[in-house]
PDB file of C-alpha atoms and ligand atoms in Angstrom:
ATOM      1  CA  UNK A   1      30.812 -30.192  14.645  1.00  0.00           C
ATOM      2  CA  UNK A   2      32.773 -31.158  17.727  1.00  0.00           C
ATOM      3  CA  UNK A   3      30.773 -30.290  21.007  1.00  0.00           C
ATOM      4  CA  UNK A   4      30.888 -26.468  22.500  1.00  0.00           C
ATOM      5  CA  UNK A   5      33.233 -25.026  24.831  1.00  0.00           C
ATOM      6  CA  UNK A   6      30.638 -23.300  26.650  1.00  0.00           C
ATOM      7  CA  UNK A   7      27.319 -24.983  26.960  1.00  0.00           C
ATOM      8  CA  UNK A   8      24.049 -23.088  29.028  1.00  0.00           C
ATOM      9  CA  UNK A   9      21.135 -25.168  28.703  1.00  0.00           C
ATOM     10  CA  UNK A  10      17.678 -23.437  30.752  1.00  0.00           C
ATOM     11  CA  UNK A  11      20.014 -21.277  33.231  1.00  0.00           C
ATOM     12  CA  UNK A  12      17.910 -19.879  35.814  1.00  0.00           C
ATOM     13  CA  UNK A  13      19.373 -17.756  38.988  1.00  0.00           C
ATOM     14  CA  UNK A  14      17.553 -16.576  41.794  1.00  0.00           C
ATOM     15  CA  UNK A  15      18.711 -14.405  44.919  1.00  0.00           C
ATOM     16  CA  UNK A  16      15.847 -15.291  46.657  1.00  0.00           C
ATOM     17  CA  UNK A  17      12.492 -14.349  45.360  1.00  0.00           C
ATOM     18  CA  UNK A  18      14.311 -12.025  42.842  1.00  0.00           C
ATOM     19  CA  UNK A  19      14.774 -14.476  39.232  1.00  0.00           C
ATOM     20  CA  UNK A  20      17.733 -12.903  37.823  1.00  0.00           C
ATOM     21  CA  UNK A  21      18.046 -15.450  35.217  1.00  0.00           C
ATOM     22  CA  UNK A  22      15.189 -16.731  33.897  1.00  0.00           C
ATOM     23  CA  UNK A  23      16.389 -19.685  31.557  1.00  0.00           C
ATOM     24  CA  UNK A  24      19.507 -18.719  29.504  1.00  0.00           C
ATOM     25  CA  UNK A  25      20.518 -21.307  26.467  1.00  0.00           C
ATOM     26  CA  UNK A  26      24.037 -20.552  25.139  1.00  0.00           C
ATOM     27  CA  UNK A  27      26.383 -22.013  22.998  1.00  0.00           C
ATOM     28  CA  UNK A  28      30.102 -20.983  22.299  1.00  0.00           C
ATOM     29  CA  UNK A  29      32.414 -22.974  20.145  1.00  0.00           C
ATOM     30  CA  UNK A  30      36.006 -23.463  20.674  1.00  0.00           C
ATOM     31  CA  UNK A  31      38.018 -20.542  19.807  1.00  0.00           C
ATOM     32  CA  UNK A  32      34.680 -18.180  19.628  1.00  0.00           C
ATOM     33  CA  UNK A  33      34.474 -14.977  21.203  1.00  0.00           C
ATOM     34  CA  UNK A  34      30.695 -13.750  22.302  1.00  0.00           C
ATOM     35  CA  UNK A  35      30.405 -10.404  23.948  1.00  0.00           C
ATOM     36  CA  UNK A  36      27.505  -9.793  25.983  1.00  0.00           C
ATOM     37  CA  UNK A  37      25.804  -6.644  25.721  1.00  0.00           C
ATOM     38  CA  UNK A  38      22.977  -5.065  28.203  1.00  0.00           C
ATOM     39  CA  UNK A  39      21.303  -2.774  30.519  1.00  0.00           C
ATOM     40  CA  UNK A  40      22.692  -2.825  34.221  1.00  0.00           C
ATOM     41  CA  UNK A  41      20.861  -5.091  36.482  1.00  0.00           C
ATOM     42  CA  UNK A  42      20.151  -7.577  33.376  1.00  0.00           C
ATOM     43  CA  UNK A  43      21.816 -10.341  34.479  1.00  0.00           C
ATOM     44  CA  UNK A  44      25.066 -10.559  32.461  1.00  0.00           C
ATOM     45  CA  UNK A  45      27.437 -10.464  35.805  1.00  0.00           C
ATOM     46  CA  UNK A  46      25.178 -13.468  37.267  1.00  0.00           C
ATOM     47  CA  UNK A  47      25.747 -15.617  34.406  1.00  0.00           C
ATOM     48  CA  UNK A  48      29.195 -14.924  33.923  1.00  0.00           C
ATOM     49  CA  UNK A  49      29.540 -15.899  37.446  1.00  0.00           C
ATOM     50  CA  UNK A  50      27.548 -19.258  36.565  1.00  0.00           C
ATOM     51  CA  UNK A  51      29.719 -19.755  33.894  1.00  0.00           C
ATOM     52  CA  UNK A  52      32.617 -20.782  36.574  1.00  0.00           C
ATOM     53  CA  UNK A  53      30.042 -21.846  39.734  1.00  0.00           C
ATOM     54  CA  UNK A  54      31.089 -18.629  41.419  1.00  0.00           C
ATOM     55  CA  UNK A  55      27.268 -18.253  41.653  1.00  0.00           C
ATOM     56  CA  UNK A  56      25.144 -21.521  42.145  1.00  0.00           C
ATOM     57  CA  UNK A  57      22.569 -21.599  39.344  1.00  0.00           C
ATOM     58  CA  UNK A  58      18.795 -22.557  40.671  1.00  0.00           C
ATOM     59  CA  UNK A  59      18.017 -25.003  37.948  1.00  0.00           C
ATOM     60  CA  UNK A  60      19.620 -25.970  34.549  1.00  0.00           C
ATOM     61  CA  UNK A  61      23.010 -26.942  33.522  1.00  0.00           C
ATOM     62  CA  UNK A  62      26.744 -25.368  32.651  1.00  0.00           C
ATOM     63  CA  UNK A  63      29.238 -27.294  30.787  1.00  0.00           C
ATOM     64  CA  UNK A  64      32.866 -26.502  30.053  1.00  0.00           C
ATOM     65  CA  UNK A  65      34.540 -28.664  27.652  1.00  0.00           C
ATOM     66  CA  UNK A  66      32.091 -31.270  28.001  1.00  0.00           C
ATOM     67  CA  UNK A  67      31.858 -31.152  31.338  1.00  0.00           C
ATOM     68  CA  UNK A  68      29.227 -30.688  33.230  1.00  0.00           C
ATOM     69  CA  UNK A  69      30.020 -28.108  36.441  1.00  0.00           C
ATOM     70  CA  UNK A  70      26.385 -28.555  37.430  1.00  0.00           C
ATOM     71  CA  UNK A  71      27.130 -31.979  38.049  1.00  0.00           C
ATOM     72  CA  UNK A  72      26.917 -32.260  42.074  1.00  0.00           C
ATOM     73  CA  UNK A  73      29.858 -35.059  41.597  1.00  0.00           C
ATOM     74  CA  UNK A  74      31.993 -32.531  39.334  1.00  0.00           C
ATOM     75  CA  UNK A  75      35.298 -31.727  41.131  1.00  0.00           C
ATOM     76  CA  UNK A  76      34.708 -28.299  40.507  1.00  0.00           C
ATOM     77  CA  UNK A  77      38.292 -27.437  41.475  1.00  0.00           C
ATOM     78  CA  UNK A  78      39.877 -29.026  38.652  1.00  0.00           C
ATOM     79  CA  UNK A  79      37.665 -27.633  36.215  1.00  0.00           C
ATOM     80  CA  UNK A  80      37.943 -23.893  37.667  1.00  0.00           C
ATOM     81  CA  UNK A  81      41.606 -24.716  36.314  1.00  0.00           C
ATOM     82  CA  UNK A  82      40.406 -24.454  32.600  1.00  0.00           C
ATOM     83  CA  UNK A  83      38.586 -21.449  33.632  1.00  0.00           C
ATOM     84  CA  UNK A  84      40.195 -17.538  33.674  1.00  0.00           C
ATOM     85  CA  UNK A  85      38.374 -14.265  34.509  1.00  0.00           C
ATOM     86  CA  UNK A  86      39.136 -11.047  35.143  1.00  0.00           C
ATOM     87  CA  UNK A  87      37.011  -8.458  36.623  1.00  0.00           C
ATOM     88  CA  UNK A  88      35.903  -5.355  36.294  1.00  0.00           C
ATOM     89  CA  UNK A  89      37.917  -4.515  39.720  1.00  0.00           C
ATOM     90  CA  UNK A  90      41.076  -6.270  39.071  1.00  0.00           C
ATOM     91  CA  UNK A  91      41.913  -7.391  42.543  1.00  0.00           C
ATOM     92  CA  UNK A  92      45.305  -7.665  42.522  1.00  0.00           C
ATOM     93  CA  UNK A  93      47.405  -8.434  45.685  1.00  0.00           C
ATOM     94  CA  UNK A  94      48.738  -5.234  46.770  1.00  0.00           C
ATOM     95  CA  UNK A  95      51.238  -6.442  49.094  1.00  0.00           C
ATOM     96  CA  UNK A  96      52.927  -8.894  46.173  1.00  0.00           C
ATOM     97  CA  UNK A  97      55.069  -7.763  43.106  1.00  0.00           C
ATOM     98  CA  UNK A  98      53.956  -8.482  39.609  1.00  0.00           C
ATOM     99  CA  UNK A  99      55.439 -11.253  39.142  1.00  0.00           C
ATOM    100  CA  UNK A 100      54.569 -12.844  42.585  1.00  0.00           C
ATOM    101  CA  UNK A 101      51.406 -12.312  41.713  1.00  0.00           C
ATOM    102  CA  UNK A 102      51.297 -14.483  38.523  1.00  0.00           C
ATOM    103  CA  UNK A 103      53.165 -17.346  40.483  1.00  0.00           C
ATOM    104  CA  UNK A 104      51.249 -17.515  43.477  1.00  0.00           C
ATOM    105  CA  UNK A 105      48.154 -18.870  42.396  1.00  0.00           C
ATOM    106  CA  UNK A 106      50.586 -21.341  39.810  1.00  0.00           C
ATOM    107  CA  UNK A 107      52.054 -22.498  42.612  1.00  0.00           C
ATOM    108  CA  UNK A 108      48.884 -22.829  45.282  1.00  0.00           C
ATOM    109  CA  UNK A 109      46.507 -24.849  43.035  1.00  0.00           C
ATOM    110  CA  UNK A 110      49.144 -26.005  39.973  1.00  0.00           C
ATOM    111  CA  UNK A 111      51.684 -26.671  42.686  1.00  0.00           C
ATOM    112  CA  UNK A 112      53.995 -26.052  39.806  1.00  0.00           C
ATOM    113  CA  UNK A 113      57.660 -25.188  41.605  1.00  0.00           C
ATOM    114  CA  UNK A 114      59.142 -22.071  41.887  1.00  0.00           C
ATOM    115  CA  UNK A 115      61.332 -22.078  38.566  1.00  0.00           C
ATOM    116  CA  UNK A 116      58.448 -23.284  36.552  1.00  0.00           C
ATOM    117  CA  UNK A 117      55.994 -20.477  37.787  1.00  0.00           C
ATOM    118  CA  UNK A 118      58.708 -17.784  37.626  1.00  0.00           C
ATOM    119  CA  UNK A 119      58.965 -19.288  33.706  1.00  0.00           C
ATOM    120  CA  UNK A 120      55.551 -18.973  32.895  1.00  0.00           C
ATOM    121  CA  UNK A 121      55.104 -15.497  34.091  1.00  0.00           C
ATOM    122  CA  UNK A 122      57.772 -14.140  32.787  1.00  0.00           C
ATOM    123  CA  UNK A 123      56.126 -15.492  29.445  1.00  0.00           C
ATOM    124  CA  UNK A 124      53.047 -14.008  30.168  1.00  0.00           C
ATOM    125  CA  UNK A 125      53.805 -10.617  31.628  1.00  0.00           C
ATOM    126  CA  UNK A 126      55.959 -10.504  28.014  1.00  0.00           C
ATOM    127  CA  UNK A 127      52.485 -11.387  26.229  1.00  0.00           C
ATOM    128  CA  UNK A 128      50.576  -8.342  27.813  1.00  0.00           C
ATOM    129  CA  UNK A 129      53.982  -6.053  27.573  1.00  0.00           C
ATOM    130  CA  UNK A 130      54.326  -5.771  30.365  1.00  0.00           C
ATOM    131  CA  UNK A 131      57.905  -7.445  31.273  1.00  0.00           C
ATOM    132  CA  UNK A 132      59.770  -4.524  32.045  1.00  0.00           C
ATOM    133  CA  UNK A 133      56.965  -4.043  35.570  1.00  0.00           C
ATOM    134  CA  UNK A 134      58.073  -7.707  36.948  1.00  0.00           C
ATOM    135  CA  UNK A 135      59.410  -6.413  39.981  1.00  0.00           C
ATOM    136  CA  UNK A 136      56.942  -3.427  40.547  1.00  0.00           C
ATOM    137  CA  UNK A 137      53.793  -3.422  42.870  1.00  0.00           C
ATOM    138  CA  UNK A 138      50.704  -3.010  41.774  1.00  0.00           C
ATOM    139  CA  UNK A 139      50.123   0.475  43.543  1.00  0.00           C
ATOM    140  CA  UNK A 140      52.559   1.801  41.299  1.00  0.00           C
ATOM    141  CA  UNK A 141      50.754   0.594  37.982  1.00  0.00           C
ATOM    142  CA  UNK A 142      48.307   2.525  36.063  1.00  0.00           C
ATOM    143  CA  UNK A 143      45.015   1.012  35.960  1.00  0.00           C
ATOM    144  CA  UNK A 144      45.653  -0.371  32.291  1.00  0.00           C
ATOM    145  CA  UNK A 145      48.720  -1.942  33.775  1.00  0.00           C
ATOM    146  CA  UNK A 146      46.833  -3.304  36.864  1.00  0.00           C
ATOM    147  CA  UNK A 147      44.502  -5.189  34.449  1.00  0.00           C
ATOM    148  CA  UNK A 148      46.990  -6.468  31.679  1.00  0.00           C
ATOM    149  CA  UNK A 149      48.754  -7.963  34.651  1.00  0.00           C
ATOM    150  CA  UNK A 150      45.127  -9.570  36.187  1.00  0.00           C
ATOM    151  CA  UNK A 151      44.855 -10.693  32.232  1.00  0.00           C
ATOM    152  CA  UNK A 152      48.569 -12.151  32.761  1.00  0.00           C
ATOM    153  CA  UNK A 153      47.677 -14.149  36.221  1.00  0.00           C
ATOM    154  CA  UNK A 154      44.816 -15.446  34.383  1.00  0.00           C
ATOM    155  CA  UNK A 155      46.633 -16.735  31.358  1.00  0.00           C
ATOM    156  CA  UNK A 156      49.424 -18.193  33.342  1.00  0.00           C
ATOM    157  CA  UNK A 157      47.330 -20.855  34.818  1.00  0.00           C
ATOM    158  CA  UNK A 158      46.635 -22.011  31.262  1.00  0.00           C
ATOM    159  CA  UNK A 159      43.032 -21.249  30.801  1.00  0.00           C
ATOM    160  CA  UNK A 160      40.601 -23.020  28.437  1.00  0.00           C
ATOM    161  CA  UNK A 161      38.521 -20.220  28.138  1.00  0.00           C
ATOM    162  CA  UNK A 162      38.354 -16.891  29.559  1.00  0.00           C
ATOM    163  CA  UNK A 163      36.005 -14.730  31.165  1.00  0.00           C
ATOM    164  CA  UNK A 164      35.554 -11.267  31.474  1.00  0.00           C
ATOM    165  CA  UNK A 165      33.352  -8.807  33.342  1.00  0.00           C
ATOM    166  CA  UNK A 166      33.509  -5.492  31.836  1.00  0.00           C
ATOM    167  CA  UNK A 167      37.147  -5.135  32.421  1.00  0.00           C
ATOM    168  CA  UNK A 168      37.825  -1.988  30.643  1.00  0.00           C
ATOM    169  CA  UNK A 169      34.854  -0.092  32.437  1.00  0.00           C
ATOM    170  CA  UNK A 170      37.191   1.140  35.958  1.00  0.00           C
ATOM    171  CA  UNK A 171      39.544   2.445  33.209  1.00  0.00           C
ATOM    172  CA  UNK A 172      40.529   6.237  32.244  1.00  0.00           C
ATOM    173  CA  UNK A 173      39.636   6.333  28.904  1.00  0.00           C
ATOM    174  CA  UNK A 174      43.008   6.849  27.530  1.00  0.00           C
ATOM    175  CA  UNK A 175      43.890   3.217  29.638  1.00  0.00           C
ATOM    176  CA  UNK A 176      41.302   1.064  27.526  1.00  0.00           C
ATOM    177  CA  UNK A 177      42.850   0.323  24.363  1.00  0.00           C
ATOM    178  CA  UNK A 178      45.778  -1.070  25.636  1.00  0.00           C
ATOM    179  CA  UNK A 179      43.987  -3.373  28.132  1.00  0.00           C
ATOM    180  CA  UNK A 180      41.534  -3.674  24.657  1.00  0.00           C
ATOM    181  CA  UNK A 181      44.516  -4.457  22.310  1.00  0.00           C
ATOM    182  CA  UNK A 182      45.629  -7.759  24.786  1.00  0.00           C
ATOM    183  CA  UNK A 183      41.904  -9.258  24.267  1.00  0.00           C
ATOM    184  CA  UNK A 184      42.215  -8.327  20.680  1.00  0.00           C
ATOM    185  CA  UNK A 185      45.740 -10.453  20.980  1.00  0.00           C
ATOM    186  CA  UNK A 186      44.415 -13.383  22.861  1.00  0.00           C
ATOM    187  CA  UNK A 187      41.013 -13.674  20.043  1.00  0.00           C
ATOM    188  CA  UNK A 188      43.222 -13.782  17.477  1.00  0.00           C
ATOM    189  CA  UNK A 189      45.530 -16.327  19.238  1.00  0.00           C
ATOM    190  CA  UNK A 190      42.191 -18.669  19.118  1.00  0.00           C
ATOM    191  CA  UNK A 191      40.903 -18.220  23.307  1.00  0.00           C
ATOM    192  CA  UNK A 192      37.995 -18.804  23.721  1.00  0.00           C
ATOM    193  CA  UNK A 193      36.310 -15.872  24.966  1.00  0.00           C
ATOM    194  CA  UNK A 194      33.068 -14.543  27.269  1.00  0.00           C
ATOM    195  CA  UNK A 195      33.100 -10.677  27.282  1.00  0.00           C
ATOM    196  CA  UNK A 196      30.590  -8.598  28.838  1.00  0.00           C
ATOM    197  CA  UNK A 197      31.537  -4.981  28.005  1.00  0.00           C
ATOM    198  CA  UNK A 198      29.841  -1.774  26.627  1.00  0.00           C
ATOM    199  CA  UNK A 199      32.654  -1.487  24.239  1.00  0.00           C
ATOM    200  CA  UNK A 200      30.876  -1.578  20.668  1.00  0.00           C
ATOM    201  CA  UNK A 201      34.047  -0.840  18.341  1.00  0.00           C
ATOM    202  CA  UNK A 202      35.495  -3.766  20.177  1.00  0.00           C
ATOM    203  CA  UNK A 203      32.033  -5.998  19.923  1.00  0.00           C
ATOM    204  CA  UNK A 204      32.012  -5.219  16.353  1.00  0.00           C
ATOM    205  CA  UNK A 205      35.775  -5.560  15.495  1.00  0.00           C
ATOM    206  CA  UNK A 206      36.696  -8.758  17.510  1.00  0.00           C
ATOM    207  CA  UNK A 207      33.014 -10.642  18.287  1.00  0.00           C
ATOM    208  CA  UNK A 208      32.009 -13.794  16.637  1.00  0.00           C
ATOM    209  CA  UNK A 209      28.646 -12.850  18.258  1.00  0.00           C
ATOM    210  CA  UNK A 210      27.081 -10.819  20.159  1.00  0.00           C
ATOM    211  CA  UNK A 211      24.615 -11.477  22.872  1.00  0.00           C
ATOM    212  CA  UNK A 212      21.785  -8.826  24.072  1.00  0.00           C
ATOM    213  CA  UNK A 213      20.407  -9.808  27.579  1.00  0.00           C
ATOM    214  CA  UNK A 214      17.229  -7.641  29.148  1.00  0.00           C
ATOM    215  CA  UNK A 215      15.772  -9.018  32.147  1.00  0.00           C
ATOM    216  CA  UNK A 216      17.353 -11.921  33.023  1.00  0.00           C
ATOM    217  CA  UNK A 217      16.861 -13.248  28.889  1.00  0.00           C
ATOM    218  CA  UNK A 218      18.892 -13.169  25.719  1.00  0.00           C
ATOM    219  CA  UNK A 219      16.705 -11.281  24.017  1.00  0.00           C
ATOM    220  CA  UNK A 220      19.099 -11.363  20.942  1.00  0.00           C
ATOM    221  CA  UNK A 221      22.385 -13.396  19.893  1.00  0.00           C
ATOM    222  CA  UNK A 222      23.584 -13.052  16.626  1.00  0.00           C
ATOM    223  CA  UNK A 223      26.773 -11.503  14.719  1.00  0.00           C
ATOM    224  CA  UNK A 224      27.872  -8.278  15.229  1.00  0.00           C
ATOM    225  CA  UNK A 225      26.595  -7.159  12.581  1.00  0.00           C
ATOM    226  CA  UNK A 226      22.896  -8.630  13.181  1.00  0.00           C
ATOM    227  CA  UNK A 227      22.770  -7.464  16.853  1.00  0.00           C
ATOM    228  CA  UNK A 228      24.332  -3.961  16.765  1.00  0.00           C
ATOM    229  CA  UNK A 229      23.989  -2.856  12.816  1.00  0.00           C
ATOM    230  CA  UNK A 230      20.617  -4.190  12.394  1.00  0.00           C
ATOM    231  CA  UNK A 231      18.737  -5.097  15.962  1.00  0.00           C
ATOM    232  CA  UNK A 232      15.145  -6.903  15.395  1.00  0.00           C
ATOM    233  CA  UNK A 233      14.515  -5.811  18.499  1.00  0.00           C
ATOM    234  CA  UNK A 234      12.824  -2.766  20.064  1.00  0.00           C
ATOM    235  CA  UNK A 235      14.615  -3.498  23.682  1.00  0.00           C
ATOM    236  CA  UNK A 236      17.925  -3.536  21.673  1.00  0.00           C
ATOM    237  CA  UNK A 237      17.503  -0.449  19.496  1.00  0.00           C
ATOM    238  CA  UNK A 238      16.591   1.106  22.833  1.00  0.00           C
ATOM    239  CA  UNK A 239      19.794  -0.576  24.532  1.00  0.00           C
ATOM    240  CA  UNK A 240      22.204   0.791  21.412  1.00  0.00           C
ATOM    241  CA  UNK A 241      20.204   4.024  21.104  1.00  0.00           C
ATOM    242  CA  UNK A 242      21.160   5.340  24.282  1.00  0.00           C
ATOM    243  CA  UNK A 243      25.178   4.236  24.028  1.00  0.00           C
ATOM    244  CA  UNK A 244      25.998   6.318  21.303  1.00  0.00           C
TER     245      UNK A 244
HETATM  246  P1  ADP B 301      24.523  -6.893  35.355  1.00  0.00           P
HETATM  247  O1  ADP B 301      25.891  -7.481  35.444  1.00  0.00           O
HETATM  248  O2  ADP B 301      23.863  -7.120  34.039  1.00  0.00           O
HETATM  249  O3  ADP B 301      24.503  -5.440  35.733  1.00  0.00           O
HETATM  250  P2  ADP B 301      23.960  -8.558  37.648  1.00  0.00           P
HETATM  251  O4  ADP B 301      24.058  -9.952  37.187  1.00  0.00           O
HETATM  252  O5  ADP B 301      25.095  -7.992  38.416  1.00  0.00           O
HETATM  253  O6  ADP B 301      23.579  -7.627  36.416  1.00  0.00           O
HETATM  254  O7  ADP B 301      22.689  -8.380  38.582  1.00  0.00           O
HETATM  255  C1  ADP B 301      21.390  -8.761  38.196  1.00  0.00           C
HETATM  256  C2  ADP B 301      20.474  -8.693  39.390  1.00  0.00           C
HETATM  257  O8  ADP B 301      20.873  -9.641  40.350  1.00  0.00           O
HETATM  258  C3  ADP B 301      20.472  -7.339  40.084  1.00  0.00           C
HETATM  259  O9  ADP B 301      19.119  -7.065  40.439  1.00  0.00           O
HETATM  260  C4  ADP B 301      21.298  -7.593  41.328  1.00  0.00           C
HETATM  261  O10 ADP B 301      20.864  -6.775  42.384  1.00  0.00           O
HETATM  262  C5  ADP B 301      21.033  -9.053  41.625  1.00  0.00           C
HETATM  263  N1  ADP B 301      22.171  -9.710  42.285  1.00  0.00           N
HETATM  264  C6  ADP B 301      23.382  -9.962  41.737  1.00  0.00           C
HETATM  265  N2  ADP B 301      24.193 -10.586  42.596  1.00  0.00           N
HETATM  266  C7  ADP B 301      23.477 -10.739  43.741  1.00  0.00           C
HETATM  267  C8  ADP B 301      23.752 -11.335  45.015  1.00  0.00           C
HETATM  268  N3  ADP B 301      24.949 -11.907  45.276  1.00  0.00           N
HETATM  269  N4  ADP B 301      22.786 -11.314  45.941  1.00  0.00           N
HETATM  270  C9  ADP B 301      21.561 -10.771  45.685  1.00  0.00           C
HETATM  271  N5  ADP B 301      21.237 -10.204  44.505  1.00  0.00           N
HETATM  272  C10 ADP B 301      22.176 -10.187  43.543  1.00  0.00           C
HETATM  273 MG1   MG B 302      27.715  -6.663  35.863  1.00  0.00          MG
END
């Protein structure tokens, strides 16, 4: 088997004497989605965070694609490249349209021109479905709109793998299965995927694993089926218990 797209070997995170991660060991093959599942306060944000070096883990190592961001040498720049993620707040720039929003960043750190940027998202706000809100701002979105479009900005800077912090849970409920139905898109276009959400239909329909983190641990990782049909765990029965 060729080596992981997402490697975690003994992750630990501390804001000062508080260990928020307390040795994480994950493994996510190319093309694999993992959602992670916990209580708040758990951890999941901080790792996700490692997971790009917008949080400096403590001790232990991160690779993406083989290489290792941990690496005090790494030109993290460049490998924040390979990396998307989109947040739970989708911090859009409110005084930029749609679609200057997708080229900006293309143009800051790919330098790619302004033709080439305008190309790309134009072909990415048509992925999410969002082509006919090119020239809109983003106060005039919904919030399902506001996050297909962070989604879009993400993808148009070519992403290895992407990242994403509960990004359904700002949402009106009737908002979430669009936003929902673009991740479902992208997994079955072969992204590589990190999802921390609460949403279980989408955990069980679209994971190729799910991972249950208490305290600062993965307590569980396993198919969807293991983890939320048939927990081992007494933390995770608890965790699932109170969802439904
Ligand atoms: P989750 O996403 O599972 O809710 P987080 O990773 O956001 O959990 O937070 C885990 C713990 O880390 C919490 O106790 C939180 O207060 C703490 N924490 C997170 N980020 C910071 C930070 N930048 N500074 C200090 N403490 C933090
Ligand atoms: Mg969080």
């Amino acid at each position: 088997m060729s080596r992981p797209e997402i490697e975690v070997r003994a992750l630990h995170k501390s804001f000062g004497a508080n260990e928020v991660l307390r040795g994480i060991d994950l493994e996510i093959g190319r093309g694999e989605v993992v959602c992670v599942i916990g209580p708040s306060g758990s951890g999941k944000s901080t790792l996700l965070r490692c997971v790009n070096l917008l949080e400096e883990p403590t001790k232990g190592q991160v690779f993406v694609g083989g290489t290792e961001l941990t690496d005090p040498d790494v030109d993290i720049d460049a490998v924040r490249r390979r990396i998307g993620m989109v947040f739970q707040q989708f911090n859009l720039f409110p005084h930029l349209t749609v679609t200057e929003n997708l080229t900006l960043p293309q143009r800051r750190v790919l330098r790619r021109d302004k033709t080439a940027a305008a190309k790309v998202a134009a072909e990415n706000l048509a992925r999410v479905g969002l082509s006919e809100k090119a020239a809109a701002y983003p106060s005039s979105l919904s919030g399902g709109q506001q996050q297909r479009v962070a989604i879009a900005r993400a993808l148009a800077m070519g992403p290895e793998v992407m990242l994403f912090d509960e990004p359904t849970s700002a949402l009106d409920p009737e908002l979430v299965g669009d936003v929902l139905a673009v991740m479902r898109m992208l997994a079955d276009e072969g992204m590589t995927m990190m999802v921390v959400t609460h949403e279980m239909t989408f955990a069980r329909e679209v994971a190729d694993r799910v991972v249950f983190m208490d305290g600062g641990v993965i307590v569980e990782d396993g198919t969807p089926e293991q983890v939320i049909g048939n927990p081992r765990h007494d933390r995770t029965r608890h965790f699932l218990s109170r969802l439904l």
